[in-house]
Structures are given as C-alpha cells and as structure tokens.
Amino acid sequence: MGRVERLREQSLAVEPFISVERAVIMTRFYMAHAGRLSVPVMRATAFEHLCERKTIYIGADELIVGERGPEPKATPTFPELTCHTLQDLEILNTRPKTPYRVGDDVFEAYRREVIPYWERRSMRSRIFETLPAEWRNAYDAGVFTEFMEQRAPGHTVLDGKIYSKGMMAFKRDIA
C-alpha cells in the first residue's frame, strides 16, 4: 500500500473525539493572569502561551503536518468563547450522527476546572447577559442559533442576511 493510501486509511479509521488539552491550557493561563493585563494583551499572551505548550502532531509519511488537536481527529474546545456543559459533552459523545467521543479525562477536566472558571466568563455567557428579551425569546424558540454554540469559531448564521436586512425586514417579508 502506498503512502497516500496508508494516510487515507489511517484517517478513515480514527473516530473524531474531543481533546481537552487546549481548554486546560487556556483555563489555567486565564486563571493565573485574569485582571492583570488589558484584554488585547491578555488574548495575545494567551495565544503565545498556547503555542508554546500545545502538542504538535507530526505523523509518519505526512508531507504537510499539524492538527487542530494533539493528534488526528482530536477536536479542541474554546471555553473562552463557549463553555460547554457536561450535558453538551454527553450529547457530543452519544449522538448518532457525527459523534465526537468524549473521554472520562475530558468530563473530569471540565467538571473540575473548565466549567467552574468559564461558565460565567465565556464570551457567549457575557454576550447573552446583555441581549434584549426579544432576542432571547427568539433564540429559545429555535428561530436561530448563535455561531459559537454548535460550530468552531468563524462560522455565522443566516448567510449574513440578518446583519444586512435586520429582524424587522424578516418580519415584513414573512408578513
């Protein structure tokens, strides 16, 4: 079997899973430095800290190296953006379509240090506290989701139309 075929088979054989490495690195950094740096400097310093400590995966036979997590199909979490609950992790672990396996070490780290630190400090939590009741009611009714809830950073919803049209325009179109 050739190099490309071996790499393809390895990729297909690995089940996606949640890695807690990034969440723990970032949590410990923020716990140690919170309030001591401005927000932009804190974010830049946290990124530097992560880059210095993150596991770099270099697989055999690979010509292009690097993974989001410490090994193939290891998916990091971003608790500073959205702090997943233990229930969220259980859903990821057990859902029938596109599951992400969640090991006991992930549940334990979330229970012990990630959730206690981030549940009221994450960007999502802080944003949700400031939103008007109308937005929250629409969200609770399932009209839309917000981008950090179900996807990695960088995704948005409604194809950008919500930002250019606004909710009132949607209401008029529906009427």
mmCIF file of C-alpha atoms in Angstrom:
data_model
loop_
_atom_site.group_PDB
_atom_site.id
_atom_site.type_symbol
_atom_site.label_atom_id
_atom_site.label_comp_id
_atom_site.label_asym_id
_atom_site.label_seq_id
_atom_site.Cartn_x
_atom_site.Cartn_y
_atom_site.Cartn_z
ATOM 1 C CA MET A 1 0.000 0.000 0.000
ATOM 2 C CA GLY A 2 1.340 3.436 -0.952
ATOM 3 C CA ARG A 3 1.846 6.445 1.287
ATOM 4 C CA VAL A 4 -1.353 8.252 0.270
ATOM 5 C CA GLU A 5 -3.467 5.120 0.648
ATOM 6 C CA ARG A 6 -1.968 4.460 4.112
ATOM 7 C CA LEU A 7 -2.694 8.017 5.219
ATOM 8 C CA ARG A 8 -6.248 7.808 3.880
ATOM 9 C CA GLU A 9 -6.900 4.522 5.699
ATOM 10 C CA GLN A 10 -5.471 5.933 8.925
ATOM 11 C CA SER A 11 -7.701 8.976 8.609
ATOM 12 C CA LEU A 12 -10.819 6.923 7.987
ATOM 13 C CA ALA A 13 -10.040 4.530 10.850
ATOM 14 C CA VAL A 14 -9.802 7.241 13.519
ATOM 15 C CA GLU A 15 -13.003 8.298 15.244
ATOM 16 C CA PRO A 16 -13.326 12.046 15.923
ATOM 17 C CA PHE A 17 -13.001 12.965 19.584
ATOM 18 C CA ILE A 18 -12.837 15.954 21.890
ATOM 19 C CA SER A 19 -9.415 16.893 23.194
ATOM 20 C CA VAL A 20 -9.267 18.776 26.478
ATOM 21 C CA GLU A 21 -5.658 19.904 26.022
ATOM 22 C CA ARG A 22 -6.415 23.401 24.702
ATOM 23 C CA ALA A 23 -9.227 24.029 27.183
ATOM 24 C CA VAL A 24 -6.992 23.182 30.141
ATOM 25 C CA ILE A 25 -4.039 25.211 28.855
ATOM 26 C CA MET A 26 -6.209 28.281 28.302
ATOM 27 C CA THR A 27 -8.146 27.875 31.556
ATOM 28 C CA ARG A 28 -5.005 27.676 33.663
ATOM 29 C CA PHE A 29 -3.487 30.659 31.866
ATOM 30 C CA TYR A 30 -6.570 32.844 32.354
ATOM 31 C CA MET A 31 -6.901 31.781 35.993
ATOM 32 C CA ALA A 32 -3.320 32.855 36.644
ATOM 33 C CA HIS A 33 -3.463 36.159 34.722
ATOM 34 C CA ALA A 34 -7.067 37.412 34.853
ATOM 35 C CA GLY A 35 -7.311 41.135 35.535
ATOM 36 C CA ARG A 36 -3.570 41.707 35.252
ATOM 37 C CA LEU A 37 -3.456 42.553 31.528
ATOM 38 C CA SER A 38 -5.641 44.516 29.129
ATOM 39 C CA VAL A 39 -7.990 42.357 27.034
ATOM 40 C CA PRO A 40 -5.972 42.613 23.788
ATOM 41 C CA VAL A 41 -2.684 41.905 25.568
ATOM 42 C CA MET A 42 -4.303 39.055 27.516
ATOM 43 C CA ARG A 43 -5.575 37.424 24.320
ATOM 44 C CA ALA A 44 -2.216 37.795 22.565
ATOM 45 C CA THR A 45 -0.296 36.488 25.573
ATOM 46 C CA ALA A 46 -2.737 33.584 25.958
ATOM 47 C CA PHE A 47 -2.196 32.670 22.308
ATOM 48 C CA GLU A 48 1.568 32.766 22.781
ATOM 49 C CA HIS A 49 1.200 30.598 25.901
ATOM 50 C CA LEU A 50 -0.908 28.096 23.947
ATOM 51 C CA CYS A 51 1.571 27.954 21.069
ATOM 52 C CA GLU A 52 4.408 27.240 23.493
ATOM 53 C CA ARG A 53 2.537 24.370 25.192
ATOM 54 C CA LYS A 54 0.253 22.778 22.603
ATOM 55 C CA THR A 55 1.187 19.302 21.416
ATOM 56 C CA ILE A 56 2.315 19.366 17.800
ATOM 57 C CA TYR A 57 1.415 16.213 15.912
ATOM 58 C CA ILE A 58 3.721 15.102 13.109
ATOM 59 C CA GLY A 59 2.595 11.810 11.624
ATOM 60 C CA ALA A 60 4.701 9.299 9.756
ATOM 61 C CA ASP A 61 4.571 9.701 5.964
ATOM 62 C CA GLU A 62 2.994 13.177 6.150
ATOM 63 C CA LEU A 63 4.339 15.908 3.887
ATOM 64 C CA ILE A 64 2.071 18.568 5.393
ATOM 65 C CA VAL A 65 1.971 18.358 9.174
ATOM 66 C CA GLY A 66 -0.097 19.723 12.001
ATOM 67 C CA GLU A 67 -3.519 19.134 13.502
ATOM 68 C CA ARG A 68 -6.013 21.260 15.415
ATOM 69 C CA GLY A 69 -5.528 18.999 18.415
ATOM 70 C CA PRO A 70 -2.703 16.827 19.720
ATOM 71 C CA GLU A 71 -3.399 14.004 17.235
ATOM 72 C CA PRO A 72 -5.523 13.256 14.174
ATOM 73 C CA LYS A 73 -9.237 13.985 14.581
ATOM 74 C CA ALA A 74 -8.703 15.424 18.067
ATOM 75 C CA THR A 75 -11.013 18.424 18.252
ATOM 76 C CA PRO A 76 -10.081 21.182 20.707
ATOM 77 C CA THR A 77 -12.658 23.243 22.545
ATOM 78 C CA PHE A 78 -12.696 27.005 23.070
ATOM 79 C CA PRO A 79 -14.112 27.607 26.575
ATOM 80 C CA GLU A 80 -13.198 31.294 26.478
ATOM 81 C CA LEU A 81 -15.740 31.602 23.656
ATOM 82 C CA THR A 82 -18.338 28.988 24.664
ATOM 83 C CA CYS A 83 -18.094 26.857 27.776
ATOM 84 C CA HIS A 84 -19.741 23.529 27.064
ATOM 85 C CA THR A 85 -21.725 21.902 29.841
ATOM 86 C CA LEU A 86 -21.348 18.263 30.859
ATOM 87 C CA GLN A 87 -24.678 17.679 29.093
ATOM 88 C CA ASP A 88 -23.261 19.213 25.881
ATOM 89 C CA LEU A 89 -20.303 16.842 26.089
ATOM 90 C CA GLU A 90 -22.606 13.869 26.693
ATOM 91 C CA ILE A 91 -24.635 14.800 23.600
ATOM 92 C CA LEU A 92 -21.458 15.026 21.500
ATOM 93 C CA ASN A 93 -20.380 11.656 22.847
ATOM 94 C CA THR A 94 -23.642 9.811 22.179
ATOM 95 C CA ARG A 95 -25.347 11.453 19.205
ATOM 96 C CA PRO A 96 -25.906 9.013 16.346
ATOM 97 C CA LYS A 97 -24.745 11.294 13.522
ATOM 98 C CA THR A 98 -21.245 12.755 13.628
ATOM 99 C CA PRO A 99 -20.405 11.870 17.226
ATOM 100 C CA TYR A 100 -17.294 13.212 18.880
ATOM 101 C CA ARG A 101 -16.139 10.784 21.529
ATOM 102 C CA VAL A 102 -15.583 12.369 24.909
ATOM 103 C CA GLY A 103 -13.256 10.550 27.269
ATOM 104 C CA ASP A 104 -13.528 10.412 31.038
ATOM 105 C CA ASP A 105 -10.500 12.742 31.244
ATOM 106 C CA VAL A 106 -12.434 15.418 29.334
ATOM 107 C CA PHE A 107 -15.503 15.110 31.565
ATOM 108 C CA GLU A 108 -13.285 15.262 34.659
ATOM 109 C CA ALA A 109 -11.291 18.308 33.498
ATOM 110 C CA TYR A 110 -14.496 20.126 32.564
ATOM 111 C CA ARG A 111 -16.112 19.227 35.881
ATOM 112 C CA ARG A 112 -13.032 20.117 37.959
ATOM 113 C CA GLU A 113 -11.631 23.262 36.328
ATOM 114 C CA VAL A 114 -13.001 24.333 32.938
ATOM 115 C CA ILE A 115 -16.692 24.815 33.834
ATOM 116 C CA PRO A 116 -16.084 26.358 37.264
ATOM 117 C CA TYR A 117 -13.872 29.010 35.688
ATOM 118 C CA TRP A 118 -15.601 29.723 32.353
ATOM 119 C CA GLU A 119 -19.345 29.189 32.850
ATOM 120 C CA ARG A 120 -19.961 32.896 33.643
ATOM 121 C CA ARG A 121 -16.835 34.305 31.974
ATOM 122 C CA SER A 122 -17.041 32.972 28.418
ATOM 123 C CA MET A 123 -17.710 35.426 25.619
ATOM 124 C CA ARG A 124 -21.033 33.690 24.905
ATOM 125 C CA SER A 125 -22.136 33.970 28.521
ATOM 126 C CA ARG A 126 -21.235 37.652 28.686
ATOM 127 C CA ILE A 127 -22.993 38.399 25.382
ATOM 128 C CA PHE A 128 -26.143 36.506 26.397
ATOM 129 C CA GLU A 129 -26.375 38.548 29.601
ATOM 130 C CA THR A 130 -26.682 41.767 27.568
ATOM 131 C CA LEU A 131 -29.145 40.666 24.894
ATOM 132 C CA PRO A 132 -32.707 42.010 24.899
ATOM 133 C CA ALA A 133 -35.597 39.740 25.884
ATOM 134 C CA GLU A 134 -36.915 39.671 22.298
ATOM 135 C CA TRP A 135 -33.666 38.194 21.012
ATOM 136 C CA ARG A 136 -33.514 35.663 23.825
ATOM 137 C CA ASN A 137 -37.149 34.638 23.234
ATOM 138 C CA ALA A 138 -36.443 34.090 19.514
ATOM 139 C CA TYR A 139 -33.324 32.097 20.383
ATOM 140 C CA ASP A 140 -35.160 29.991 22.988
ATOM 141 C CA ALA A 141 -37.920 29.302 20.443
ATOM 142 C CA GLY A 142 -35.332 27.964 17.995
ATOM 143 C CA VAL A 143 -35.664 30.744 15.416
ATOM 144 C CA PHE A 144 -31.886 30.730 15.093
ATOM 145 C CA THR A 145 -28.719 29.660 16.836
ATOM 146 C CA GLU A 146 -25.653 31.702 17.512
ATOM 147 C CA PHE A 147 -22.401 30.787 15.809
ATOM 148 C CA MET A 148 -20.355 29.701 18.815
ATOM 149 C CA GLU A 149 -22.905 27.241 20.094
ATOM 150 C CA GLN A 150 -22.589 24.423 17.579
ATOM 151 C CA ARG A 151 -19.577 25.185 15.442
ATOM 152 C CA ALA A 152 -15.976 26.192 15.615
ATOM 153 C CA PRO A 153 -15.114 29.895 15.741
ATOM 154 C CA GLY A 154 -15.585 31.706 12.458
ATOM 155 C CA HIS A 155 -18.979 30.358 11.424
ATOM 156 C CA THR A 156 -22.038 32.567 11.251
ATOM 157 C CA VAL A 157 -25.760 32.045 10.726
ATOM 158 C CA LEU A 158 -28.327 33.273 8.194
ATOM 159 C CA ASP A 159 -25.748 33.833 5.481
ATOM 160 C CA GLY A 160 -25.098 37.323 6.800
ATOM 161 C CA LYS A 161 -28.623 38.434 5.878
ATOM 162 C CA ILE A 162 -29.534 39.158 9.483
ATOM 163 C CA TYR A 163 -26.808 41.782 9.581
ATOM 164 C CA SER A 164 -27.707 43.477 6.287
ATOM 165 C CA LYS A 165 -31.516 43.194 6.495
ATOM 166 C CA GLY A 166 -32.273 43.101 10.203
ATOM 167 C CA MET A 167 -35.022 41.234 12.031
ATOM 168 C CA MET A 168 -37.706 43.812 11.196
ATOM 169 C CA ALA A 169 -37.122 43.228 7.477
ATOM 170 C CA PHE A 170 -37.526 39.496 8.026
ATOM 171 C CA LYS A 171 -40.795 40.170 9.859
ATOM 172 C CA ARG A 172 -42.055 42.294 6.949
ATOM 173 C CA ASP A 173 -41.038 39.634 4.415
ATOM 174 C CA ILE A 174 -42.846 36.947 6.391
ATOM 175 C CA ALA A 175 -45.980 39.089 6.741
#
